[in-house]
Amino acid sequence: MRKFNFCAGPAALPEPVLLQAQQELLDWGGRGCSVMEVSHRSAEFTEVAERAEQDLRDLLMVPDNYRVLFVQGGATGQFSAIPWNLFGGEVQSADYIHTGQWAGKAIKEASRYGKVNIVASSEDRNFCYAPAANAWQESEKSAYFHYTPNETIGGVEFNYVPEVKAPLVADMSSTILSQPIPVEKFGMIYAGAQKNIGPSGIAVVIVREDLLERAMAGIPRSLNWKIAAEAGSMDNTPPTFAWYLSGLVFQWLKAQGGVEAMYQLSLQKSAMLYDFLDRSDLFSSPVDTASRSRMNVPFVLADDRLDARFLSESEEAGLLNLQGHRSVGGMRASLYNAVPVEAVEALVSFMADFERRVA
Amino acid sequence: MRKFNFCAGPAALPEPVLLQAQQELLDWGGRGCSVMEVSHRSAEFTEVAERAEQDLRDLLMVPDNYRVLFVQGGATGQFSAIPWNLFGGEVQSADYIHTGQWAGKAIKEASRYGKVNIVASSEDRNFCYAPAANAWQESEKSAYFHYTPNETIGGVEFNYVPEVKAPLVADMSSTILSQPIPVEKFGMIYAGAQKNIGPSGIAVVIVREDLLERAMAGIPRSLNWKIAAEAGSMDNTPPTFAWYLSGLVFQWLKAQGGVEAMYQLSLQKSAMLYDFLDRSDLFSSPVDTASRSRMNVPFVLADDRLDARFLSESEEAGLLNLQGHRSVGGMRASLYNAVPVEAVEALVSFMADFERRVA
């Protein structure tokens, strides 16, 4: 029996997607083999790959002058790829907003290849908020401007898209496909799949075509966006099963009403949980109201001696993976697209009951 | 119904492995979720990851002073990773044997980071053989010595392990786990999974510990073996489903009798096909007898106007993916571990029948 799964990633996948994958795992569309067992260059897999790209383009309304890449190495791979692909022009410095662990890792890697200007940081209050739009200024010259629209660990989300002159680069790993985004305002968007797209092992890069010409000499082949773009993301063998599963998720998203429907759902789900947290005496959110993530909801118990009991009883109740990230402790419920409203209802109901029982 | 699949990669997987994955795809061991839907750092996935490593170590008898890494980016990613990890010492040159397309790609990428000495090449006869052990000499100084024990496209296999002073580096993508290998003679072994290990999207690196200290400054984080080794291949989210499936393949291999059994089977399967090719008037092998691959068997028809008919009729007969690589044409049957003897029997029988019919 399937349980409610609040894992931050690799995260829950839509059940209909898993059911279809299961049904055709040994015999894909009557071909006598698995989708895992065909050449990535075969006509049948090319169709899978192209449909996945088109569906993603449709869902996010990606303009024609952007390339969509399916790559390996996750968002962490892109922490290196971004400076390697964008510091080859006149400017070898970039602006970054520092909002927590993921922004921090991106900053650390980029600093190895050029100058990083941290134009804003929420470190002063333990990364519990996203800096406001009027709290920072873009540098005079910058190869790009990087931010993390949603911090998976801190549960902090920007409620605005920065307006900058430099190409805007965003790690959307834990927020992509959860709301409509103005792709045309970005230079490059990237996202590991394992939250809102598909299984781990594949990542999506959406990059404006003119940015494919700025790579540093010596860029490793596997990080080079231009080579990937020219090869249709098949310079080498791609992760075909992960690509196929991501494509099934895109089809499922379309059938659910697309990203606008997911956005409404995410507002409903997260509000349900935050409202409870704000009313509760036992549970609370450590994140500033204006910056609370719709995707990742960290929360703490007033008495942390109850943490272990909460975790074991919630698991017994069929509510999986509520432990917070090992670096921050506490609890976290991730409410990605594949997590149904019923899961959040069950969680809130369990938490209310738990609070009554321990009072 | 499953058919016989001779794909060069992503290649056939053992049917029992696919069946198990199918059965537990939505509910993994009664946990109420898929193996794809749990954190890579959870106790249950850690067990999967560690067991896979241990089983691979057992199968290849990997000595304790070697690290086993599960990485993304395939063998192509390692074409970059190898010079980045090994040119940081005193020597920035390396020896390479050039035996075809995959060796050629490795050479091209390494040449961007240091001096590549091509100590031997079979280009003179269109890469239809592996240079003999007495046909080349190692350089005086070399950071490492690279060769490709089996060329997947050319179907050329070395029947010996080079004896060299420099750390021996080998791309074993299409031959790993198909015969016992003296790991202690190698500095580093790498292999994309999608032939003899598992699905595409994961690769195995086996590296001697002392070689973890020679990386060039500026090495991208995702290519750094030392970082991967220190993080148990989890510096970032690994491709968990591919890792899990690879682990199931390792368990299946052990149950089949390990690599010695696979070696005997590969001799039997490939001999069956080569014997037929050598007796046939219509079909022939373009590869020198001493260098014929046990894994990839390219063959040509005396009259290439029959190619299309051969391909369509073989597919109708349930023999999949016999087309040769787009760069060389002709046919190719890949006989990896998961391809049963019955598949080769069916293939030879079909080819004999085809030859009679077109005579």
PDB file of C-alpha atoms in Angstrom, chain A residues 1-5 7 9-15 17-19 21-27 30-42 44 71-77 80 84 102 105 108-109 112-113 194-195 198-202 216-224 234-241 245 320-321 325-326, chain B residues 1-5 7 9-15 17-19 21-27 30-42 44 71-77 80 84 102 105 108-109 112-113 194-195 198-202 216-224 234-241 245 320-321 325-326:
ATOM      1  CA  MET A   1       0.000   0.000   0.000  1.00  0.00           C
ATOM      2  CA  ARG A   2       1.284   3.458  -0.893  1.00  0.00           C
ATOM      3  CA  LYS A   3       1.874   5.872   1.964  1.00  0.00           C
ATOM      4  CA  PHE A   4       2.031   9.666   2.098  1.00  0.00           C
ATOM      5  CA  ASN A   5       5.597  10.677   1.310  1.00  0.00           C
ATOM      6  CA  CYS A   7      10.575  13.391   1.242  1.00  0.00           C
ATOM      7  CA  GLY A   9      14.231  14.492  -2.618  1.00  0.00           C
ATOM      8  CA  PRO A  10      14.427  12.065  -4.257  1.00  0.00           C
ATOM      9  CA  ALA A  11      10.753  12.810  -3.724  1.00  0.00           C
ATOM     10  CA  ALA A  12       7.346  11.292  -4.323  1.00  0.00           C
ATOM     11  CA  LEU A  13       6.358  10.681  -7.937  1.00  0.00           C
ATOM     12  CA  PRO A  14       2.792  10.759  -9.253  1.00  0.00           C
ATOM     13  CA  GLU A  15       1.240   7.328  -8.770  1.00  0.00           C
ATOM     14  CA  VAL A  17       3.312   7.714 -13.672  1.00  0.00           C
ATOM     15  CA  LEU A  18       4.745   4.897 -11.596  1.00  0.00           C
ATOM     16  CA  LEU A  19       1.866   2.633 -12.599  1.00  0.00           C
ATOM     17  CA  ALA A  21       6.219   2.692 -15.892  1.00  0.00           C
ATOM     18  CA  GLN A  22       5.547  -0.483 -13.968  1.00  0.00           C
ATOM     19  CA  GLN A  23       3.123  -1.836 -16.525  1.00  0.00           C
ATOM     20  CA  GLU A  24       5.510  -1.379 -19.445  1.00  0.00           C
ATOM     21  CA  LEU A  25       8.787  -2.023 -17.620  1.00  0.00           C
ATOM     22  CA  LEU A  26       9.522  -5.327 -19.375  1.00  0.00           C
ATOM     23  CA  ASP A  27       7.642  -4.756 -22.599  1.00  0.00           C
ATOM     24  CA  GLY A  30       4.736  -4.098 -27.360  1.00  0.00           C
ATOM     25  CA  ARG A  31       8.342  -3.739 -28.524  1.00  0.00           C
ATOM     26  CA  GLY A  32       9.497  -6.787 -26.593  1.00  0.00           C
ATOM     27  CA  CYS A  33      11.974  -4.884 -24.445  1.00  0.00           C
ATOM     28  CA  SER A  34      12.140  -2.170 -21.781  1.00  0.00           C
ATOM     29  CA  VAL A  35      12.531   1.517 -22.558  1.00  0.00           C
ATOM     30  CA  MET A  36      15.807   1.048 -20.653  1.00  0.00           C
ATOM     31  CA  GLU A  37      17.019  -1.442 -23.248  1.00  0.00           C
ATOM     32  CA  VAL A  38      16.912   0.574 -26.465  1.00  0.00           C
ATOM     33  CA  SER A  39      19.468   2.864 -28.017  1.00  0.00           C
ATOM     34  CA  HIS A  40      19.081   6.509 -27.113  1.00  0.00           C
ATOM     35  CA  ARG A  41      19.462   7.192 -30.833  1.00  0.00           C
ATOM     36  CA  SER A  42      16.657   4.864 -31.904  1.00  0.00           C
ATOM     37  CA  GLU A  44      11.413   5.185 -30.553  1.00  0.00           C
ATOM     38  CA  VAL A  71      21.896  16.701 -18.455  1.00  0.00           C
ATOM     39  CA  GLN A  72      23.584  14.569 -15.819  1.00  0.00           C
ATOM     40  CA  GLY A  73      25.268  15.702 -12.624  1.00  0.00           C
ATOM     41  CA  GLY A  74      22.311  17.425 -10.983  1.00  0.00           C
ATOM     42  CA  ALA A  75      22.145  21.019  -9.848  1.00  0.00           C
ATOM     43  CA  THR A  76      25.531  20.509  -8.181  1.00  0.00           C
ATOM     44  CA  GLY A  77      27.031  19.788 -11.591  1.00  0.00           C
ATOM     45  CA  SER A  80      30.438  24.268 -11.812  1.00  0.00           C
ATOM     46  CA  TRP A  84      32.570  27.508 -16.847  1.00  0.00           C
ATOM     47  CA  TRP A 102      22.180  25.610  -1.791  1.00  0.00           C
ATOM     48  CA  LYS A 105      27.279  25.720  -2.442  1.00  0.00           C
ATOM     49  CA  LYS A 108      31.577  28.287  -3.209  1.00  0.00           C
ATOM     50  CA  GLU A 109      31.999  26.559  -6.557  1.00  0.00           C
ATOM     51  CA  ARG A 112      36.875  28.952  -7.731  1.00  0.00           C
ATOM     52  CA  TYR A 113      36.574  30.336 -11.259  1.00  0.00           C
ATOM     53  CA  GLN A 194      14.326  14.580  -8.155  1.00  0.00           C
ATOM     54  CA  LYS A 195      11.782  16.979  -6.649  1.00  0.00           C
ATOM     55  CA  GLY A 198      11.272  12.826 -12.078  1.00  0.00           C
ATOM     56  CA  PRO A 199      13.810  10.491 -10.505  1.00  0.00           C
ATOM     57  CA  SER A 200      17.315  11.583  -9.526  1.00  0.00           C
ATOM     58  CA  GLY A 201      20.074  11.346 -12.120  1.00  0.00           C
ATOM     59  CA  ILE A 202      18.795  13.868 -14.623  1.00  0.00           C
ATOM     60  CA  MET A 216      35.873  29.437 -20.803  1.00  0.00           C
ATOM     61  CA  ALA A 217      38.614  27.587 -22.668  1.00  0.00           C
ATOM     62  CA  GLY A 218      39.216  24.256 -21.014  1.00  0.00           C
ATOM     63  CA  ILE A 219      35.583  23.667 -20.076  1.00  0.00           C
ATOM     64  CA  PRO A 220      35.090  19.921 -19.616  1.00  0.00           C
ATOM     65  CA  ARG A 221      33.064  18.509 -22.455  1.00  0.00           C
ATOM     66  CA  SER A 222      30.358  17.142 -20.177  1.00  0.00           C
ATOM     67  CA  LEU A 223      29.653  20.586 -18.675  1.00  0.00           C
ATOM     68  CA  ASN A 224      29.467  22.412 -22.001  1.00  0.00           C
ATOM     69  CA  MET A 234      23.007  13.241 -26.565  1.00  0.00           C
ATOM     70  CA  ASP A 235      26.705  13.998 -26.858  1.00  0.00           C
ATOM     71  CA  ASN A 236      26.991  10.845 -24.806  1.00  0.00           C
ATOM     72  CA  THR A 237      24.427   8.314 -23.655  1.00  0.00           C
ATOM     73  CA  PRO A 238      21.798  10.166 -21.616  1.00  0.00           C
ATOM     74  CA  PRO A 239      19.969   8.658 -18.607  1.00  0.00           C
ATOM     75  CA  THR A 240      17.191   7.279 -20.802  1.00  0.00           C
ATOM     76  CA  PHE A 241      14.905   5.860 -18.122  1.00  0.00           C
ATOM     77  CA  LEU A 245       9.944   9.032 -16.531  1.00  0.00           C
ATOM     78  CA  LEU A 320       6.913   9.200   5.580  1.00  0.00           C
ATOM     79  CA  ASN A 321      10.122  11.210   5.655  1.00  0.00           C
ATOM     80  CA  HIS A 325      17.711  17.981   6.906  1.00  0.00           C
ATOM     81  CA  ARG A 326      20.579  16.542   8.938  1.00  0.00           C
TER      82      ARG A 326
ATOM     83  CA  MET B   1       6.471 -10.870 -24.920  1.00  0.00           C
ATOM     84  CA  ARG B   2      10.190 -10.284 -24.475  1.00  0.00           C
ATOM     85  CA  LYS B   3      12.324 -10.516 -27.597  1.00  0.00           C
ATOM     86  CA  PHE B   4      16.046 -11.165 -28.096  1.00  0.00           C
ATOM     87  CA  ASN B   5      17.824  -7.834 -27.824  1.00  0.00           C
ATOM     88  CA  CYS B   7      21.468  -3.557 -28.578  1.00  0.00           C
ATOM     89  CA  GLY B   9      23.718   0.101 -25.288  1.00  0.00           C
ATOM     90  CA  PRO B  10      21.592   0.988 -23.461  1.00  0.00           C
ATOM     91  CA  ALA B  11      21.516  -2.794 -23.633  1.00  0.00           C
ATOM     92  CA  ALA B  12      19.433  -5.743 -22.520  1.00  0.00           C
ATOM     93  CA  LEU B  13      19.049  -6.245 -18.771  1.00  0.00           C
ATOM     94  CA  PRO B  14      18.562  -9.602 -17.059  1.00  0.00           C
ATOM     95  CA  GLU B  15      14.869 -10.426 -17.059  1.00  0.00           C
ATOM     96  CA  VAL B  17      16.205  -8.053 -12.471  1.00  0.00           C
ATOM     97  CA  LEU B  18      13.511  -6.242 -14.421  1.00  0.00           C
ATOM     98  CA  LEU B  19      10.848  -8.469 -12.908  1.00  0.00           C
ATOM     99  CA  ALA B  21      12.150  -3.954 -10.145  1.00  0.00           C
ATOM    100  CA  GLN B  22       8.687  -4.109 -11.681  1.00  0.00           C
ATOM    101  CA  GLN B  23       7.175  -5.940  -8.755  1.00  0.00           C
ATOM    102  CA  GLU B  24       8.438  -3.445  -6.180  1.00  0.00           C
ATOM    103  CA  LEU B  25       8.272  -0.286  -8.299  1.00  0.00           C
ATOM    104  CA  LEU B  26       5.403   1.285  -6.342  1.00  0.00           C
ATOM    105  CA  ASP B  27       5.939  -0.373  -2.997  1.00  0.00           C
ATOM    106  CA  GLY B  30       6.533  -2.918   1.975  1.00  0.00           C
ATOM    107  CA  ARG B  31       7.748   0.609   2.695  1.00  0.00           C
ATOM    108  CA  GLY B  32       4.792   2.212   0.927  1.00  0.00           C
ATOM    109  CA  CYS B  33       6.897   4.027  -1.649  1.00  0.00           C
ATOM    110  CA  SER B  34       9.256   3.382  -4.551  1.00  0.00           C
ATOM    111  CA  VAL B  35      13.023   3.060  -4.164  1.00  0.00           C
ATOM    112  CA  MET B  36      13.020   6.175  -6.379  1.00  0.00           C
ATOM    113  CA  GLU B  37      11.124   8.100  -3.715  1.00  0.00           C
ATOM    114  CA  VAL B  38      13.428   7.864  -0.711  1.00  0.00           C
ATOM    115  CA  SER B  39      16.345  10.009   0.335  1.00  0.00           C
ATOM    116  CA  HIS B  40      19.737   8.782  -0.863  1.00  0.00           C
ATOM    117  CA  ARG B  41      20.883   9.354   2.724  1.00  0.00           C
ATOM    118  CA  SER B  42      18.161   7.211   4.297  1.00  0.00           C
ATOM    119  CA  GLU B  44      17.284   1.910   3.513  1.00  0.00           C
ATOM    120  CA  VAL B  71      29.223   8.579 -10.686  1.00  0.00           C
ATOM    121  CA  GLN B  72      27.191  10.418 -13.290  1.00  0.00           C
ATOM    122  CA  GLY B  73      28.265  11.519 -16.764  1.00  0.00           C
ATOM    123  CA  GLY B  74      29.154   8.138 -18.203  1.00  0.00           C
ATOM    124  CA  ALA B  75      32.506   7.118 -19.639  1.00  0.00           C
ATOM    125  CA  THR B  76      32.494  10.359 -21.625  1.00  0.00           C
ATOM    126  CA  GLY B  77      32.477  12.276 -18.359  1.00  0.00           C
ATOM    127  CA  SER B  80      37.548  14.682 -18.932  1.00  0.00           C
ATOM    128  CA  TRP B  84      41.704  16.542 -14.483  1.00  0.00           C
ATOM    129  CA  TRP B 102      36.054   5.429 -28.048  1.00  0.00           C
ATOM    130  CA  LYS B 105      37.261  10.417 -27.983  1.00  0.00           C
ATOM    131  CA  LYS B 108      40.718  14.138 -27.955  1.00  0.00           C
ATOM    132  CA  GLU B 109      39.493  15.214 -24.523  1.00  0.00           C
ATOM    133  CA  ARG B 112      42.937  19.573 -24.145  1.00  0.00           C
ATOM    134  CA  TYR B 113      44.628  19.301 -20.749  1.00  0.00           C
ATOM    135  CA  GLN B 194      24.453   0.741 -19.815  1.00  0.00           C
ATOM    136  CA  LYS B 195      26.094  -2.400 -21.214  1.00  0.00           C
ATOM    137  CA  GLY B 198      22.596  -1.522 -15.426  1.00  0.00           C
ATOM    138  CA  PRO B 199      20.645   1.298 -17.051  1.00  0.00           C
ATOM    139  CA  SER B 200      22.296   4.386 -18.530  1.00  0.00           C
ATOM    140  CA  GLY B 201      22.932   7.346 -16.257  1.00  0.00           C
ATOM    141  CA  ILE B 202      25.402   5.805 -13.866  1.00  0.00           C
ATOM    142  CA  MET B 216      44.702  19.684 -11.128  1.00  0.00           C
ATOM    143  CA  ALA B 217      43.659  22.918  -9.432  1.00  0.00           C
ATOM    144  CA  GLY B 218      40.330  24.059 -10.816  1.00  0.00           C
ATOM    145  CA  ILE B 219      38.930  20.565 -11.284  1.00  0.00           C
ATOM    146  CA  PRO B 220      35.136  20.851 -11.337  1.00  0.00           C
ATOM    147  CA  ARG B 221      33.667  19.426  -8.179  1.00  0.00           C
ATOM    148  CA  SER B 222      31.542  16.867 -10.000  1.00  0.00           C
ATOM    149  CA  LEU B 223      34.592  15.324 -11.711  1.00  0.00           C
ATOM    150  CA  ASN B 224      36.719  15.067  -8.573  1.00  0.00           C
ATOM    151  CA  MET B 234      27.000  11.142  -2.468  1.00  0.00           C
ATOM    152  CA  ASP B 235      28.511  14.607  -2.665  1.00  0.00           C
ATOM    153  CA  ASN B 236      25.272  15.364  -4.447  1.00  0.00           C
ATOM    154  CA  THR B 237      22.154  13.289  -5.061  1.00  0.00           C
ATOM    155  CA  PRO B 238      23.205  10.163  -6.955  1.00  0.00           C
ATOM    156  CA  PRO B 239      21.012   8.424  -9.569  1.00  0.00           C
ATOM    157  CA  THR B 240      19.367   6.220  -6.960  1.00  0.00           C
ATOM    158  CA  PHE B 241      17.224   4.055  -9.215  1.00  0.00           C
ATOM    159  CA  LEU B 245      19.145  -1.603 -10.529  1.00  0.00           C
ATOM    160  CA  LEU B 320      16.174  -6.639 -32.068  1.00  0.00           C
ATOM    161  CA  ASN B 321      18.767  -3.941 -32.685  1.00  0.00           C
ATOM    162  CA  HIS B 325      26.739   1.881 -35.409  1.00  0.00           C
ATOM    163  CA  ARG B 326      25.685   4.800 -37.628  1.00  0.00           C
TER     164      ARG B 326
END
